[in-house]
Structures are given as structure tokens and as C-alpha cells.
């Protein structure tokens, strides 16, 4: 019996020693919150790349579209993910990826979440099973590489949003541009990033960084509201803020791909319909169209506002490609033009940092029409190869079918096989593939530090926060609302009062519907009664009774067309219009199949008898440039609202009843009101530009009982006077764009002895310095375009001290001050270096404290057991107490659940208390062990 007992004791001691060693190693390896340097994404990508087969490498180059939501093992998308290792997918409403015909638009968010989860699960499962390479017959286990799951969600609903319900209905880019508030663009980007990430998306095709140069009046071939505006500086500012918001909202889990590079704002065709030609020089591109793309690539100030990729548009530029002919390829397929663009220093810097280039849809109507017009056959493999060799890393292929390949799946498979074979046969091509795949994998590692299914798929609980941010959208709608014509003063004179209870109002709305999927029920974009219902809810009997519901009626624009055509005699709309006091139109953008503004123009031209002597109001829930000057002159008020979501309709009702004042400004030129954006961004000539000494801000000290006057600065010969303007405002009341020219004028003695120093603005402010080289009177003022400042005057004493006047600077206005109506934008203070945040986890000293506490409790446990003659159990108790203390410390250091509350008040005290509890639990475990052993022995003796 004795040897067996000794063996058991020795075994127990060895086991305890082993546990103790592991615990000590774990504690030492993580002495303070497991401080390990985050793995470098590019190094991780390189290590993974070296393990991939040619088929796996080639597959990563492709973004695929597919039909429906079937992801079963028999579906094409299952095969493409499992056996061809595609890099990602793009979900499209047109492909029925979004929406269920049975549920319609009721559960779209959950349907999309489920689909995205299934797609990532397929990729994960494929990496768990061995496969046989069909080329060489070798068996291999594919590496797990998360899919890019992308979507284009531009805001504003159909046709440029893929998900029409379930998410917060966000404003479009032009509505954001009309606010002139980058912080609102950042907030909207944050909402989009959070909600798309919650659904499992990790790739956003957007925002568009087009600068809308010349809006085309009355044309359906325009960008509409798919742009932040028509000025490169402001598009850059809004784009930067939007991208920053998406990154922050998604916690860095969404890759942002800025669209339509190198810019489609000067084109005369829609990018989806036809390859257009822009006749601009490279210099014009660099100073206009490319400016926003520079701002979010090499010129971006932070990683958060840097675009992860650019989507190369199918467009031709004369400045890049010389004399454009029918056979000239778009930039996206032209290696020479593409390389010329990417060699620009700003873009080259961004590419060296890992910037990704993605081709626009290679199966689009625009690409197919290009090949048809040039008498070439659309061959999927050749088109993909041309796009890749041009310089694109990731190839977006939609409908890739052709005469020789009847379906997109077959065309895609043959393209993959063609690329894989070329990889094996062509060393230069293989190197090019490896370089692109390295960029792709690096970006994926930036999204996910570890390629595990748990880190990739979104948790189900994230769906609870979707669709809850309507307040921000209302704020955008409020600040974007623009009174296009007439001026606010003229409107107040012509219509001094809003509608009252006795007024009859006829609402005519450009009613539209959309489909979330081909078999889904129609989804209303702007209902016939939308404006009427908003007015009734906000001003009806239950909200003050400002109007009588019986005096309101609503009709569609189609009803108006029927009335104008005379196809329905005694149309009720005509009789309603005759009795109306107010006629209110709600308009959407024209389409090729629905010339909405032409119907409004017909009404204004053909039936003036129905609106003369009445209040005629038009709300444009779209771009503001579809009416000409003659038609606008017939309106009492023409408002630009830009968006058609419920918040914008509510703002229209508030504007109608004068409860809100329109404070937005159009971000694009509007020829019908002679509004030229370029001129509007010049300094407002009616302002007095603030001018002051650019002195350091005094340190804030406690205010004394009797404040002492601040001494005026004195300047002498040889001194340097630092100067700065205040915020210079443009004609819309916003800070002028960066780079606006400003002249500081220095007059010494007489006008003939004047000096000019040119400067440019930054955040609306210009700065300069002036070296004093003459004694006497010195007068300084600022000029920028037609705006001017008041003067600063100084008296500079001579070296002999003959001038005894105190050199006190004085302001003498040279113009009659006319204060601008908008509130000046506050000057942003120079950011202070960020303070180091206090530690939130135990440090090395805390680890030493934990070891000491554990050892002390261990020793006390041993001594107590030895005093009662149980040395063996004393050793066990000591071991368990020491282990329990170090395990408790490790739990704290790794920030496991519940630790923050314990460490909140004091990290050292929390460490002490946690370690003490852990050691005590170790002693309790030893006592329980002894008790169980005693009971076991009693039963054995019985």
C-alpha cells in the first residue's frame, strides 16, 4: 500500500508542478495584457500567397455576380466559391440577390444577412476538405480566404440603392453636398458602414467622386444626384469625410472603393450605358476631375479617410490617349493610359502603400457596345485579360455570357481556366498575378487580422441596430433644402403667409414604384398622397389644425398627363385645379421611359389658366437643374430637396408652411436660375474680410478681480509682423475653398510705395508675414477678388526715436461694413498632441504584485496545514493557492469578461483583489480535495 500511496503523491506533485510551470509561462508570456505586436497584413498575405496553388491565386482576381439566393451544393455560386476560389461576389437587386418574392420587402435585412453568412460558410467549409487539382492530379487542402461581399449603396433609394428597405433610408450624395457640411457626410458614412457591416458586407462600391462639371439640362444621360457636387475641393472634402465615416462605422471591417476613376463628371453618357469620350488635357484632369481621387489616396491625411481601392470607369480621355477614335479602348482596358495615370506621384504613392485597382463591370452594356461598335467580338476571356494587363488587380465580371458561352457561369469558368493555364506558361504573367493577389490578400488581412469564420461573419445581434438613425437623415434634409428661385426676400414679399384652413391645396406627385426583386411586390418611391399625408400629420386637426383635410387632394403626374392629352373628358383634376388656391408639385428625375419634367413644362406652357393667380410651388426631390429659366419664372417658388426619403418629404411640408427656412445651397450649377457654382464660390464682395495679427493664443489663467488691459504689440525696424485673415466667406456663406488667392497689401508712407504679398486660403483663412524695413506709417489690408478687408495701421518709429507716438494698431474701415447673413465658420484650432490614455490593463508592476500575493497566500496555506500536522496537504494547498492567484491575474491581464469593472477605479487594487480571490479559491479547492479524500478513505475502510 505504501509504494502505491507514494506513487500517487509523486504523480500528484508532478501534475501540480506541470500546471504551475504552464501557469507561470502563460503569466510571463502575457505579463501585461498580452502585448504582442499586431501582425503585419502584408507579411501575413505574403506567407499565405506562398502556399496557394495557381488556381487559388487566379481565383482571387475575380469579383463575381450570380443569380438568385440559392447557395446549395448544386448552385453555380457554390461551385465557383468551392472549386474556383473566387475573390468575392457583388450582390445586385437586378439579379434577385436581395429580397424574397414571398416576403417582399419585409425582411430584406435578415435575408441579406443570411445569404452573406452562407457565402462565407461555403468558403470556410471548402477549406476543411481536401481537393484534387484537375491539372496535375495533386491532392491539396485549399486555404481559407474570406470572400469580399460587395454592394453599391449610393443613398436616395432606387435606382442606385440595391437594398431598398430594412436599412436607414440614407440621403444621396448631392443632398449631402447641398449641406456643405463634411461632418454630416461623415455621420451618414458612419451609419452606412455600421449597417452594411452588420449585414455581413465588407466591400462598398462607393462613394462616387465625380465632379459634375456641366449639368445637362433636360437630359436623362446625366449623373443626377450621384455626386457630391461640381467643385473639386468640396467633392474632396465630402468624399474624405464620407470614407472616414464608413471606416469608423464599420470598425474597419469594410473596404471602401471610390467609384468612377478617373472621373465621369464631364462625360455626355451614363457610365453604365456607353463608353464616353472626354476631351480634356491631362493638366485639366489633374486640376479638376482627379483632385478628389488624389484627396483620398496619396494626399489623404489619415488611413481612415484613405480609399482602400478605386473603381476604374469605362471612359476615354483625350488628354491621356491622344486623338480618340472608335477603336480607342477605355482607360480601364488601355495599359498605356492606365499606367500614365498611375504614375502620377500621388497615385503612385498610394499604390505603393497597397492601394487596390478594381475594374468596373466588364460585362456591362457599355463594354459590350464598345466591342460591337468596333466590329470586335465580345470574348469574355480576352476582355478579362485586357482589363488585367491594363493594370486592374481585381476584375468585376457581371453578365459574361456571349455567343460562344451561353451563360455567365460557363464564361467565368473558362476565364479562370484560361488564366490558370497562362499562369503556368507565362512567367511574367505569373508575377503580375502574384503582385495583384498580394494586394488583395493584404487588404483582406487589414479587414480581418485572423482568417477564421468567427472573425469574418457578423453576429446576429448586430441586426438590432439597423434602421435606427433617421434623426441624422432629417438633419441632412433640413440643411440641404435650397430655395432655388426666387430669393427669400422676394418670396416673403410675394407669399407673406403659409396656407390656412380655408385654402384648397392640390398636390401633384411624380409617383414611382420600384422592385426589390423581379417577383417582389412593387415598392413605392414617392406615393401620390405622400405630401398630403405629411401635411395632414404635421398641420392637420391633431397637430394644431392649421389646415382642413377636406381641402386637400392629391393626384399623380400621370393624371396630369392624361388631363393634358384630353383623353379623359371632365377629368376631376382639372376641376380641382380651378378651385385650388395652392398647387404643389413633387418631382423626381426624368428617365428615358418617363419624361417627368416635360409633363410639368407642358402644363406650364399649355394651361396657364389653371395656375395664374394661384400659389404654384415645385419641390424637386432630385437634381435641381431640369427646368429652364422660362418655366422657373412661372413658379412662385422652386425648391431643391435632392432626396425623396420620408425625411425630405417632411422637410417639404415644413417649408410649405414656413416653419423651416431653406439654408442649403446647390452644390452644382443651375442654368435655369443663372447660378454658376464657380462664381458662387468666389469671396462674397459684400463682406469685410477680418484681418488681425497672427499672434499666439494667450494662456488661459484665472480671471483677476480687476482685469488688466492687454498691451498693444509694438513693432520696430527689422521686426516681422505675422498676419492672418478671419474666415473668408463665399457668396453662399461658406468658407471659400482651399487655395483661394488672397493678396496682402502693405502701404508705407504713400500709395506709390506699396507692396503685395500673395497667399492662398486654408480652411478659409490666409496667412503671411511682413518684414518692416522703413519707419513711418504702415497700412495693411487684404483683397480677394472683389472682397476687401478693413485696414490695420501702425506707426513705426525711426531708429533715432524721433517718433514718440505709441505704435498702436488701429482698424480703419475703408468700406461700409455689410455683415454677411450666415454665421461665420469657426476657425479650427491647431490640434494639440493627443494625450496618452491611461492604462486600462495590468502592467509589469502589477504582475509582480500578483506573484507576491500568490506566494504569500501559498506560504500561509502551507504553514496552517503544517501546524495541524498535514504537511502533504499543506504542499497541495500551497500549489493550488499559487496557481489560483496567477490564473486570476492572467484572467485580468487578458481583459476577459467582467474585468473592466474590477480594474475601473484602480488597476493595482483590482489586481491585488483579483489575485487574492484567485489564491483563496485555490485554498478552498485544496480543502475540498482533502474533504473528498477523507470521505473516500472512510468508505474504503467501511
mmCIF file with all atom_site columns, C-alpha atoms in Angstrom, residues 48-49 51-64 80-81 83-88 133 135 140 145 381 384-385 388 392-397 411-426 429-438 440-441 444:
data_model
loop_
_atom_site.group_PDB
_atom_site.id
_atom_site.type_symbol
_atom_site.label_atom_id
_atom_site.label_alt_id
_atom_site.label_comp_id
_atom_site.label_asym_id
_atom_site.label_entity_id
_atom_site.label_seq_id
_atom_site.pdbx_PDB_ins_code
_atom_site.Cartn_x
_atom_site.Cartn_y
_atom_site.Cartn_z
_atom_site.occupancy
_atom_site.B_iso_or_equiv
_atom_site.pdbx_formal_charge
_atom_site.auth_seq_id
_atom_site.auth_comp_id
_atom_site.auth_asym_id
_atom_site.auth_atom_id
_atom_site.pdbx_PDB_model_num
ATOM 1  C CA . UNK A 1 48  ? -0.348  32.800 -47.362 1.00 0.00 ? 48  UNK A CA 1
ATOM 2  C CA . UNK A 1 49  ? 0.398   33.543 -51.016 1.00 0.00 ? 49  UNK A CA 1
ATOM 3  C CA . UNK A 1 51  ? 1.070   28.290 -50.032 1.00 0.00 ? 51  UNK A CA 1
ATOM 4  C CA . UNK A 1 52  ? -1.511  28.847 -52.765 1.00 0.00 ? 52  UNK A CA 1
ATOM 5  C CA . UNK A 1 53  ? -1.901  26.839 -55.960 1.00 0.00 ? 53  UNK A CA 1
ATOM 6  C CA . UNK A 1 54  ? -2.141  28.671 -59.313 1.00 0.00 ? 54  UNK A CA 1
ATOM 7  C CA . UNK A 1 55  ? -5.908  28.071 -59.327 1.00 0.00 ? 55  UNK A CA 1
ATOM 8  C CA . UNK A 1 56  ? -6.299  29.619 -55.878 1.00 0.00 ? 56  UNK A CA 1
ATOM 9  C CA . UNK A 1 57  ? -4.222  32.637 -56.899 1.00 0.00 ? 57  UNK A CA 1
ATOM 10 C CA . UNK A 1 58  ? -6.125  33.213 -60.118 1.00 0.00 ? 58  UNK A CA 1
ATOM 11 C CA . UNK A 1 59  ? -9.495  32.819 -58.420 1.00 0.00 ? 59  UNK A CA 1
ATOM 12 C CA . UNK A 1 60  ? -8.709  35.694 -56.051 1.00 0.00 ? 60  UNK A CA 1
ATOM 13 C CA . UNK A 1 61  ? -8.596  38.093 -59.005 1.00 0.00 ? 61  UNK A CA 1
ATOM 14 C CA . UNK A 1 62  ? -12.346 37.961 -59.656 1.00 0.00 ? 62  UNK A CA 1
ATOM 15 C CA . UNK A 1 63  ? -15.482 39.536 -58.248 1.00 0.00 ? 63  UNK A CA 1
ATOM 16 C CA . UNK A 1 64  ? -18.495 37.587 -59.494 1.00 0.00 ? 64  UNK A CA 1
ATOM 17 C CA . UNK A 1 80  ? -17.296 28.987 -58.033 1.00 0.00 ? 80  UNK A CA 1
ATOM 18 C CA . UNK A 1 81  ? -16.515 29.549 -54.359 1.00 0.00 ? 81  UNK A CA 1
ATOM 19 C CA . UNK A 1 83  ? -13.684 24.827 -56.640 1.00 0.00 ? 83  UNK A CA 1
ATOM 20 C CA . UNK A 1 84  ? -12.524 28.063 -58.268 1.00 0.00 ? 84  UNK A CA 1
ATOM 21 C CA . UNK A 1 85  ? -11.671 30.030 -55.097 1.00 0.00 ? 85  UNK A CA 1
ATOM 22 C CA . UNK A 1 86  ? -13.103 33.350 -56.311 1.00 0.00 ? 86  UNK A CA 1
ATOM 23 C CA . UNK A 1 87  ? -12.059 36.508 -54.510 1.00 0.00 ? 87  UNK A CA 1
ATOM 24 C CA . UNK A 1 88  ? -15.554 37.785 -53.874 1.00 0.00 ? 88  UNK A CA 1
ATOM 25 C CA . UNK A 1 133 ? -6.133  19.533 -58.635 1.00 0.00 ? 133 UNK A CA 1
ATOM 26 C CA . UNK A 1 135 ? -4.401  19.811 -63.828 1.00 0.00 ? 135 UNK A CA 1
ATOM 27 C CA . UNK A 1 140 ? -4.325  19.713 -51.576 1.00 0.00 ? 140 UNK A CA 1
ATOM 28 C CA . UNK A 1 145 ? -9.599  33.244 -47.675 1.00 0.00 ? 145 UNK A CA 1
ATOM 29 C CA . UNK A 1 381 ? -11.507 35.698 -71.649 1.00 0.00 ? 381 UNK A CA 1
ATOM 30 C CA . UNK A 1 384 ? -10.787 39.996 -68.726 1.00 0.00 ? 384 UNK A CA 1
ATOM 31 C CA . UNK A 1 385 ? -7.173  39.643 -69.849 1.00 0.00 ? 385 UNK A CA 1
ATOM 32 C CA . UNK A 1 388 ? -5.986  42.769 -66.024 1.00 0.00 ? 388 UNK A CA 1
ATOM 33 C CA . UNK A 1 392 ? -6.532  46.340 -62.641 1.00 0.00 ? 392 UNK A CA 1
ATOM 34 C CA . UNK A 1 393 ? -5.950  43.996 -59.702 1.00 0.00 ? 393 UNK A CA 1
ATOM 35 C CA . UNK A 1 394 ? -9.498  42.801 -59.140 1.00 0.00 ? 394 UNK A CA 1
ATOM 36 C CA . UNK A 1 395 ? -11.810 42.113 -62.074 1.00 0.00 ? 395 UNK A CA 1
ATOM 37 C CA . UNK A 1 396 ? -15.531 42.738 -61.633 1.00 0.00 ? 396 UNK A CA 1
ATOM 38 C CA . UNK A 1 397 ? -17.411 40.493 -64.051 1.00 0.00 ? 397 UNK A CA 1
ATOM 39 C CA . UNK A 1 411 ? -17.830 32.064 -69.344 1.00 0.00 ? 411 UNK A CA 1
ATOM 40 C CA . UNK A 1 412 ? -16.408 32.648 -65.876 1.00 0.00 ? 412 UNK A CA 1
ATOM 41 C CA . UNK A 1 413 ? -15.128 29.061 -65.533 1.00 0.00 ? 413 UNK A CA 1
ATOM 42 C CA . UNK A 1 414 ? -13.414 29.191 -68.917 1.00 0.00 ? 414 UNK A CA 1
ATOM 43 C CA . UNK A 1 415 ? -11.854 32.523 -67.995 1.00 0.00 ? 415 UNK A CA 1
ATOM 44 C CA . UNK A 1 416 ? -10.474 31.085 -64.747 1.00 0.00 ? 416 UNK A CA 1
ATOM 45 C CA . UNK A 1 417 ? -9.043  28.071 -66.542 1.00 0.00 ? 417 UNK A CA 1
ATOM 46 C CA . UNK A 1 418 ? -7.515  30.308 -69.198 1.00 0.00 ? 418 UNK A CA 1
ATOM 47 C CA . UNK A 1 419 ? -5.847  32.494 -66.548 1.00 0.00 ? 419 UNK A CA 1
ATOM 48 C CA . UNK A 1 420 ? -4.565  29.460 -64.600 1.00 0.00 ? 420 UNK A CA 1
ATOM 49 C CA . UNK A 1 421 ? -3.007  27.926 -67.699 1.00 0.00 ? 421 UNK A CA 1
ATOM 50 C CA . UNK A 1 422 ? -1.415  31.233 -68.655 1.00 0.00 ? 422 UNK A CA 1
ATOM 51 C CA . UNK A 1 423 ? -0.063  31.499 -65.112 1.00 0.00 ? 423 UNK A CA 1
ATOM 52 C CA . UNK A 1 424 ? 1.754   28.186 -65.569 1.00 0.00 ? 424 UNK A CA 1
ATOM 53 C CA . UNK A 1 425 ? 3.030   29.023 -69.069 1.00 0.00 ? 425 UNK A CA 1
ATOM 54 C CA . UNK A 1 426 ? 3.965   32.701 -68.751 1.00 0.00 ? 426 UNK A CA 1
ATOM 55 C CA . UNK A 1 429 ? 2.052   36.949 -66.271 1.00 0.00 ? 429 UNK A CA 1
ATOM 56 C CA . UNK A 1 430 ? 2.515   34.851 -63.130 1.00 0.00 ? 430 UNK A CA 1
ATOM 57 C CA . UNK A 1 431 ? 4.495   37.637 -61.492 1.00 0.00 ? 431 UNK A CA 1
ATOM 58 C CA . UNK A 1 432 ? 1.781   40.101 -62.400 1.00 0.00 ? 432 UNK A CA 1
ATOM 59 C CA . UNK A 1 433 ? -0.868  37.799 -60.866 1.00 0.00 ? 433 UNK A CA 1
ATOM 60 C CA . UNK A 1 434 ? 1.158   37.346 -57.684 1.00 0.00 ? 434 UNK A CA 1
ATOM 61 C CA . UNK A 1 435 ? 1.540   41.111 -57.263 1.00 0.00 ? 435 UNK A CA 1
ATOM 62 C CA . UNK A 1 436 ? -2.210  41.646 -57.558 1.00 0.00 ? 436 UNK A CA 1
ATOM 63 C CA . UNK A 1 437 ? -3.112  38.730 -55.308 1.00 0.00 ? 437 UNK A CA 1
ATOM 64 C CA . UNK A 1 438 ? -0.696  40.067 -52.697 1.00 0.00 ? 438 UNK A CA 1
ATOM 65 C CA . UNK A 1 440 ? -5.927  41.591 -52.474 1.00 0.00 ? 440 UNK A CA 1
ATOM 66 C CA . UNK A 1 441 ? -4.864  39.382 -49.576 1.00 0.00 ? 441 UNK A CA 1
ATOM 67 C CA . UNK A 1 444 ? -8.356  41.197 -46.569 1.00 0.00 ? 444 UNK A CA 1
#
